[in-house]
């Protein structure tokens, strides 16, 4: 994976070949905003050093593997490729102009999106450097997903080992004790819970209500509450707990509609047409209970074509216990791993 990035840094002869990265006039105007030359060389050295860092994956079933490259390694690979094309053996051999160009490139590769476009105009090949930035962005996301997978797997192993000496607990208590965000477990709980079981109902609300839950998980929770009659039955009985739970979940959705987790549904349009029915169900429940009507989040009931949630077959939702040890294959995308 890093070898591809080294090759990508070549780009074309006019810009990333043997010539400068940054337009001369742009470099002069940006010079007063750059750190001193010694600090620039240190930054390049640190980025290159990240390439040699080993990040082994520990745990049963994961021998001889290391994590995918993240931000630092990807930027280091890009820098290494550029130095090779320039014929430089290391940071000490860079000219002052070259170290300035790399400092500006490092800034572009790691800057917030709103700043990247403006920085790109300083470069001889704006589209090319933005392409490299996209590679860094994708590597950062891939590593973030991997770190979450590893954390979820480790938490599942701890839960399995802990339950051997623990008294039986219900699903909501087990989920509260889990201690790690597992968006795939949350999705399974929402999709498969028995709403007539109070502990499972609480666990499903906890799962959908977490700000890190996938949008598909939130959509499925609200759809199930309306379509399966749970909300209507409770409202007719004067029980406002289900509506209050949905109110909290909807409010959190409205505050953070763009979430990192991406989980698909099968079929992808499973909830795409549910918006009007959900809106009517929420309105009716609010009227029955004498509460203000809830706004239905825009864009929640849509297509979800992403990969489905990873299985969590070891969890028994009825008891909140794990029937067997977690399998790393259910948690970790093997394609993201490399040999150590």
CSV table of C-alpha atoms in Angstrom, one decimal:
chain,number,residue,atom,x,y,z
A,1,UNK,CA,0.0,0.0,0.0
A,2,UNK,CA,2.8,2.4,0.9
A,3,UNK,CA,4.7,1.4,-2.3
A,4,UNK,CA,1.7,2.7,-4.4
A,5,UNK,CA,2.0,6.0,-2.6
A,6,UNK,CA,5.7,6.2,-3.3
A,7,UNK,CA,4.9,5.7,-7.0
A,8,UNK,CA,2.0,8.2,-6.9
A,9,UNK,CA,4.3,10.9,-5.6
A,10,UNK,CA,6.1,11.0,-9.0
A,11,UNK,CA,3.1,12.6,-10.8
A,12,UNK,CA,4.2,14.4,-14.0
A,13,UNK,CA,7.5,15.8,-15.1
A,14,UNK,CA,6.4,19.5,-15.0
A,15,UNK,CA,5.5,19.5,-11.3
A,16,UNK,CA,6.5,16.6,-9.1
A,17,UNK,CA,9.3,15.4,-11.3
A,18,UNK,CA,12.6,17.1,-10.7
A,19,UNK,CA,11.1,20.6,-10.4
A,20,UNK,CA,9.6,22.6,-7.5
A,21,UNK,CA,6.2,21.8,-6.1
A,22,UNK,CA,5.2,25.3,-5.4
A,23,UNK,CA,5.1,28.3,-7.8
A,24,UNK,CA,7.9,30.6,-7.0
A,25,UNK,CA,5.8,33.7,-6.5
A,26,UNK,CA,3.4,31.8,-4.2
A,27,UNK,CA,6.3,30.5,-2.2
A,28,UNK,CA,7.7,34.0,-1.6
A,29,UNK,CA,4.3,35.3,-0.5
A,30,UNK,CA,3.8,32.3,1.9
A,31,UNK,CA,7.4,32.4,3.3
A,32,UNK,CA,6.5,34.7,6.3
A,33,UNK,CA,3.9,32.2,7.5
A,34,UNK,CA,6.3,29.2,7.4
A,35,UNK,CA,8.4,27.9,10.4
A,36,UNK,CA,12.2,28.4,10.2
A,37,UNK,CA,14.2,26.2,7.9
A,38,UNK,CA,15.6,24.1,10.7
A,39,UNK,CA,12.0,23.4,12.0
A,40,UNK,CA,10.9,22.5,8.4
A,41,UNK,CA,13.8,19.9,8.1
A,42,UNK,CA,12.8,18.4,11.5
A,43,UNK,CA,9.2,18.1,10.3
A,44,UNK,CA,10.3,16.3,7.2
A,45,UNK,CA,12.6,14.0,9.3
A,46,UNK,CA,9.7,13.1,11.6
A,47,UNK,CA,7.4,12.4,8.7
A,48,UNK,CA,10.0,10.1,7.1
A,49,UNK,CA,10.7,8.4,10.4
A,50,UNK,CA,7.0,7.3,10.6
A,51,UNK,CA,7.6,5.0,7.7
A,52,UNK,CA,9.8,2.7,9.8
A,53,UNK,CA,7.4,2.4,12.7
A,54,UNK,CA,5.9,-1.0,13.1
A,55,UNK,CA,2.4,-1.2,14.5
A,56,UNK,CA,1.8,-4.9,15.2
A,57,UNK,CA,-1.7,-6.2,15.8
A,58,UNK,CA,-1.9,-8.3,19.0
A,59,UNK,CA,-4.5,-10.8,20.0
A,60,UNK,CA,-5.5,-14.4,19.3
A,61,UNK,CA,-6.0,-15.2,15.7
A,62,UNK,CA,-4.0,-12.2,14.5
A,63,UNK,CA,-0.4,-13.4,14.2
A,64,UNK,CA,2.3,-11.6,12.2
A,65,UNK,CA,0.1,-8.7,11.1
A,66,UNK,CA,0.3,-5.0,11.4
A,67,UNK,CA,-2.3,-2.2,11.2
A,68,UNK,CA,-2.9,-0.3,8.0
A,69,UNK,CA,-0.9,3.0,7.5
A,70,UNK,CA,-2.5,6.1,9.0
A,71,UNK,CA,-1.9,9.8,8.5
A,72,UNK,CA,1.7,10.0,9.5
A,73,UNK,CA,2.9,6.9,7.5
A,74,UNK,CA,1.0,8.1,4.4
A,75,UNK,CA,2.4,11.6,4.5
A,76,UNK,CA,5.9,10.0,5.1
A,77,UNK,CA,5.4,7.8,2.1
A,78,UNK,CA,4.5,10.8,-0.1
A,79,UNK,CA,7.5,12.7,1.2
A,80,UNK,CA,9.8,9.8,0.6
A,81,UNK,CA,8.6,9.5,-3.0
A,82,UNK,CA,9.2,13.2,-3.6
A,83,UNK,CA,12.7,13.2,-2.2
A,84,UNK,CA,13.6,10.2,-4.4
A,85,UNK,CA,12.4,12.1,-7.5
A,86,UNK,CA,14.4,15.1,-6.5
A,87,UNK,CA,17.5,12.9,-5.9
A,88,UNK,CA,17.7,13.9,-2.2
A,89,UNK,CA,19.1,11.4,0.3
A,90,UNK,CA,17.4,13.0,3.3
A,91,UNK,CA,16.2,16.2,5.0
A,92,UNK,CA,19.7,17.6,5.4
A,93,UNK,CA,20.2,17.6,1.6
A,94,UNK,CA,17.1,19.7,0.9
A,95,UNK,CA,17.5,23.3,-0.3
A,96,UNK,CA,15.7,26.0,1.6
A,97,UNK,CA,13.1,26.2,-1.2
A,98,UNK,CA,12.5,22.5,-1.2
A,99,UNK,CA,12.0,22.4,2.6
A,100,UNK,CA,9.5,25.3,2.2
A,101,UNK,CA,7.6,23.4,-0.5
A,102,UNK,CA,7.4,20.3,1.7
A,103,UNK,CA,6.2,22.4,4.6
A,104,UNK,CA,3.4,23.8,2.5
A,105,UNK,CA,2.6,20.4,1.2
A,106,UNK,CA,2.4,19.0,4.7
A,107,UNK,CA,0.1,21.8,5.6
A,108,UNK,CA,-2.2,21.0,2.6
A,109,UNK,CA,-2.2,17.3,3.2
A,110,UNK,CA,-3.4,17.7,6.8
A,111,UNK,CA,-5.4,20.9,6.7
A,112,UNK,CA,-9.2,21.1,7.3
A,113,UNK,CA,-11.2,20.8,4.1
A,114,UNK,CA,-12.1,24.4,4.0
A,115,UNK,CA,-8.4,25.4,3.8
A,116,UNK,CA,-7.3,22.8,1.3
A,117,UNK,CA,-8.6,24.5,-1.9
A,118,UNK,CA,-6.9,27.8,-1.2
A,119,UNK,CA,-3.6,26.1,-0.4
A,120,UNK,CA,-3.7,24.0,-3.6
A,121,UNK,CA,-3.6,27.2,-5.7
A,122,UNK,CA,0.0,27.7,-4.4
A,123,UNK,CA,1.2,24.6,-6.2
A,124,UNK,CA,2.3,24.0,-9.8
A,125,UNK,CA,-0.3,21.1,-10.0
A,126,UNK,CA,-3.3,21.9,-7.8
A,127,UNK,CA,-5.2,18.8,-8.9
A,128,UNK,CA,-2.3,16.5,-8.3
A,129,UNK,CA,-1.7,17.7,-4.7
A,130,UNK,CA,-5.4,17.5,-4.0
A,131,UNK,CA,-5.3,13.9,-5.2
A,132,UNK,CA,-2.5,13.2,-2.7
A,133,UNK,CA,-4.5,14.9,0.0
A,134,UNK,CA,-7.4,12.5,-0.8
A,135,UNK,CA,-5.1,9.6,-0.3
A,136,UNK,CA,-4.1,10.9,3.1
A,137,UNK,CA,-7.8,11.4,3.9
A,138,UNK,CA,-8.7,7.9,2.9
A,139,UNK,CA,-5.8,6.4,4.9
A,140,UNK,CA,-6.8,8.4,8.0
A,141,UNK,CA,-10.4,7.1,7.7
A,142,UNK,CA,-9.2,3.6,7.0
A,143,UNK,CA,-7.0,3.6,10.1
A,144,UNK,CA,-9.8,5.2,12.2
A,145,UNK,CA,-12.1,2.4,11.2
A,146,UNK,CA,-9.5,-0.2,11.9
A,147,UNK,CA,-8.7,1.2,15.4
A,148,UNK,CA,-12.5,1.1,16.2
A,149,UNK,CA,-12.6,-2.6,15.0
A,150,UNK,CA,-9.7,-3.5,17.2
A,151,UNK,CA,-11.2,-1.7,20.2
A,152,UNK,CA,-14.6,-3.5,19.7
A,153,UNK,CA,-12.9,-6.9,19.4
A,154,UNK,CA,-10.8,-6.3,22.5
A,155,UNK,CA,-13.9,-5.2,24.4
A,156,UNK,CA,-15.8,-8.2,23.3
A,157,UNK,CA,-13.0,-10.5,24.5
A,158,UNK,CA,-13.0,-8.8,27.9
A,159,UNK,CA,-16.8,-9.1,28.2
A,160,UNK,CA,-16.6,-12.8,27.4
A,161,UNK,CA,-13.8,-13.4,30.0
A,162,UNK,CA,-15.6,-11.2,32.6
A,163,UNK,CA,-18.9,-13.0,32.3
A,164,UNK,CA,-17.3,-16.3,33.5
A,165,UNK,CA,-17.3,-15.0,37.0
A,166,UNK,CA,-20.1,-12.5,36.8
A,167,UNK,CA,-23.7,-13.0,37.8
A,168,UNK,CA,-26.2,-13.0,34.9
A,169,UNK,CA,-27.1,-9.6,33.6
A,170,UNK,CA,-29.7,-8.3,31.1
A,171,UNK,CA,-28.8,-6.9,27.7
A,172,UNK,CA,-28.9,-3.2,28.7
A,173,UNK,CA,-26.7,-3.8,31.7
A,174,UNK,CA,-24.2,-5.8,29.6
A,175,UNK,CA,-24.2,-3.0,26.9
A,176,UNK,CA,-23.6,-0.3,29.6
A,177,UNK,CA,-20.7,-2.2,30.9
A,178,UNK,CA,-19.2,-2.9,27.5
A,179,UNK,CA,-17.3,0.4,27.5
A,180,UNK,CA,-16.5,0.7,23.8
A,181,UNK,CA,-18.4,2.0,20.8
A,182,UNK,CA,-19.4,-1.0,18.6
A,183,UNK,CA,-21.7,0.4,15.9
A,184,UNK,CA,-22.2,-3.1,14.5
A,185,UNK,CA,-23.4,-4.6,17.8
A,186,UNK,CA,-25.6,-1.5,18.2
A,187,UNK,CA,-27.1,-2.1,14.8
A,188,UNK,CA,-27.8,-5.8,15.5
A,189,UNK,CA,-29.5,-4.9,18.8
A,190,UNK,CA,-31.7,-2.4,17.1
A,191,UNK,CA,-32.6,-4.7,14.2
A,192,UNK,CA,-33.3,-7.8,16.3
A,193,UNK,CA,-34.3,-6.8,19.8
A,194,UNK,CA,-37.7,-7.8,21.3
A,195,UNK,CA,-39.5,-4.5,22.1
A,196,UNK,CA,-41.7,-6.3,24.7
A,197,UNK,CA,-38.6,-7.1,26.8
A,198,UNK,CA,-37.8,-4.0,28.8
A,199,UNK,CA,-34.1,-4.6,29.0
A,200,UNK,CA,-33.8,-5.2,25.2
A,201,UNK,CA,-35.9,-2.1,24.6
A,202,UNK,CA,-33.6,0.0,26.8
A,203,UNK,CA,-30.5,-1.5,25.0
A,204,UNK,CA,-32.0,-0.7,21.6
A,205,UNK,CA,-32.7,2.9,22.7
A,206,UNK,CA,-29.2,3.2,24.1
A,207,UNK,CA,-27.7,1.9,20.8
A,208,UNK,CA,-29.7,4.2,18.5
A,209,UNK,CA,-29.3,7.2,20.8
A,210,UNK,CA,-25.5,7.1,20.9
A,211,UNK,CA,-24.2,10.0,18.8
A,212,UNK,CA,-21.8,7.6,17.1
A,213,UNK,CA,-24.5,5.2,15.9
A,214,UNK,CA,-24.8,4.8,12.1
A,215,UNK,CA,-27.6,6.7,10.4
A,216,UNK,CA,-29.1,3.4,9.2
A,217,UNK,CA,-29.3,2.3,12.8
A,218,UNK,CA,-31.2,5.4,13.8
A,219,UNK,CA,-33.6,5.1,10.9
A,220,UNK,CA,-34.3,1.5,11.6
A,221,UNK,CA,-35.0,2.2,15.3
A,222,UNK,CA,-37.5,4.9,14.6
A,223,UNK,CA,-39.1,2.9,11.8
A,224,UNK,CA,-39.5,-0.2,13.9
A,225,UNK,CA,-41.1,1.8,16.8
A,226,UNK,CA,-43.7,3.1,14.4
A,227,UNK,CA,-44.3,0.3,12.0
A,228,UNK,CA,-44.5,-2.5,14.6
A,229,UNK,CA,-46.9,-0.6,16.8
A,230,UNK,CA,-44.8,-0.2,19.9
A,231,UNK,CA,-45.1,3.5,19.9
A,232,UNK,CA,-48.9,3.5,19.3
A,233,UNK,CA,-49.6,0.9,21.9
A,234,UNK,CA,-47.7,2.8,24.6
A,235,UNK,CA,-49.2,6.1,23.6
A,236,UNK,CA,-52.8,4.7,23.8
A,237,UNK,CA,-51.9,3.5,27.3
A,238,UNK,CA,-50.6,6.9,28.3
A,239,UNK,CA,-47.0,5.7,28.5
A,240,UNK,CA,-44.8,8.4,27.0
A,241,UNK,CA,-41.5,6.6,27.6
A,242,UNK,CA,-41.2,5.4,23.9
A,243,UNK,CA,-41.9,8.8,22.5
A,244,UNK,CA,-39.5,10.4,24.9
A,245,UNK,CA,-36.8,8.0,23.8
A,246,UNK,CA,-37.4,8.8,20.2
A,247,UNK,CA,-37.4,12.5,21.0
A,248,UNK,CA,-33.9,12.2,22.4
A,249,UNK,CA,-32.7,10.2,19.4
A,250,UNK,CA,-34.2,12.6,16.9
A,251,UNK,CA,-32.7,15.6,18.7
A,252,UNK,CA,-29.3,14.0,18.7
A,253,UNK,CA,-29.7,13.2,15.0
A,254,UNK,CA,-30.6,16.9,14.3
A,255,UNK,CA,-27.5,18.0,16.1
A,256,UNK,CA,-25.1,15.7,14.3
A,257,UNK,CA,-26.6,14.3,11.0
A,258,UNK,CA,-23.2,13.6,9.5
A,259,UNK,CA,-21.8,10.6,11.3
A,260,UNK,CA,-18.7,8.6,10.6
A,261,UNK,CA,-20.3,5.2,10.9
A,262,UNK,CA,-21.6,3.8,7.6
A,263,UNK,CA,-23.7,0.7,7.7
A,264,UNK,CA,-26.0,-0.4,4.9
A,265,UNK,CA,-29.4,-2.1,4.9
A,266,UNK,CA,-30.7,-5.1,3.0
A,267,UNK,CA,-32.3,-4.2,0.8
A,268,UNK,CA,-30.8,-0.7,0.6
A,269,UNK,CA,-34.3,0.9,0.3
A,270,UNK,CA,-35.6,-0.9,3.4
A,271,UNK,CA,-36.6,2.4,5.1
A,272,UNK,CA,-36.5,4.8,2.0
A,273,UNK,CA,-40.3,5.2,1.8
A,274,UNK,CA,-41.0,5.2,5.5
A,275,UNK,CA,-40.8,8.9,6.1
A,276,UNK,CA,-44.5,9.8,5.7
A,277,UNK,CA,-45.6,6.8,7.8
A,278,UNK,CA,-43.1,7.6,10.6
A,279,UNK,CA,-44.2,11.3,10.6
A,280,UNK,CA,-47.8,10.3,10.9
A,281,UNK,CA,-47.0,7.9,13.7
A,282,UNK,CA,-45.0,10.4,15.6
A,283,UNK,CA,-47.8,13.0,15.2
A,284,UNK,CA,-50.5,10.6,16.4
A,285,UNK,CA,-48.4,9.6,19.5
A,286,UNK,CA,-47.8,13.2,20.4
A,287,UNK,CA,-51.5,14.1,20.0
A,288,UNK,CA,-52.5,11.2,22.2
A,289,UNK,CA,-50.0,12.2,24.9
A,290,UNK,CA,-50.6,15.9,24.6
A,291,UNK,CA,-47.0,16.5,23.8
A,292,UNK,CA,-45.5,18.8,21.1
A,293,UNK,CA,-45.0,17.1,17.7
A,294,UNK,CA,-41.6,15.9,16.8
A,295,UNK,CA,-39.8,17.0,13.6
A,296,UNK,CA,-38.8,14.1,11.3
A,297,UNK,CA,-35.1,14.4,10.5
A,298,UNK,CA,-34.6,15.3,6.8
A,299,UNK,CA,-32.5,12.8,5.0
A,300,UNK,CA,-32.9,10.0,7.5
A,301,UNK,CA,-35.2,7.8,5.5
A,302,UNK,CA,-33.2,7.2,2.4
A,303,UNK,CA,-31.2,4.5,0.7
A,304,UNK,CA,-28.4,2.8,2.6
A,305,UNK,CA,-26.3,1.0,0.0
A,306,UNK,CA,-23.1,0.6,2.1
A,307,UNK,CA,-21.9,-2.8,3.4
A,308,UNK,CA,-24.2,-4.4,5.9
A,309,UNK,CA,-23.3,-4.5,9.6
A,310,UNK,CA,-20.7,-7.0,10.6
A,311,UNK,CA,-22.2,-10.0,12.5
A,312,UNK,CA,-22.1,-10.2,16.3
A,313,UNK,CA,-23.3,-13.8,16.5
A,314,UNK,CA,-21.8,-14.5,20.0
A,315,UNK,CA,-24.3,-12.2,21.7
A,316,UNK,CA,-27.5,-13.6,23.1
A,317,UNK,CA,-29.9,-10.6,23.2
A,318,UNK,CA,-32.4,-12.3,25.5
A,319,UNK,CA,-29.8,-12.8,28.3
A,320,UNK,CA,-27.2,-10.2,27.5
A,321,UNK,CA,-24.5,-12.9,27.7
A,322,UNK,CA,-22.0,-14.1,25.1
A,323,UNK,CA,-22.5,-17.7,24.0
A,324,UNK,CA,-19.0,-18.1,22.6
A,325,UNK,CA,-15.7,-16.2,22.3
A,326,UNK,CA,-15.7,-13.4,19.7
A,327,UNK,CA,-14.1,-14.3,16.3
A,328,UNK,CA,-11.7,-11.6,15.0
A,329,UNK,CA,-13.0,-12.3,11.5
A,330,UNK,CA,-16.3,-10.9,12.5
A,331,UNK,CA,-14.7,-7.7,13.7
A,332,UNK,CA,-11.7,-6.9,11.6
A,333,UNK,CA,-11.5,-6.3,7.9
A,334,UNK,CA,-8.6,-8.6,6.9
A,335,UNK,CA,-8.1,-6.6,3.7
A,336,UNK,CA,-6.9,-3.6,5.8
A,337,UNK,CA,-4.0,-5.6,7.4
A,338,UNK,CA,-0.5,-6.1,6.1
A,339,UNK,CA,2.2,-8.5,7.0
A,340,UNK,CA,4.6,-7.3,9.7
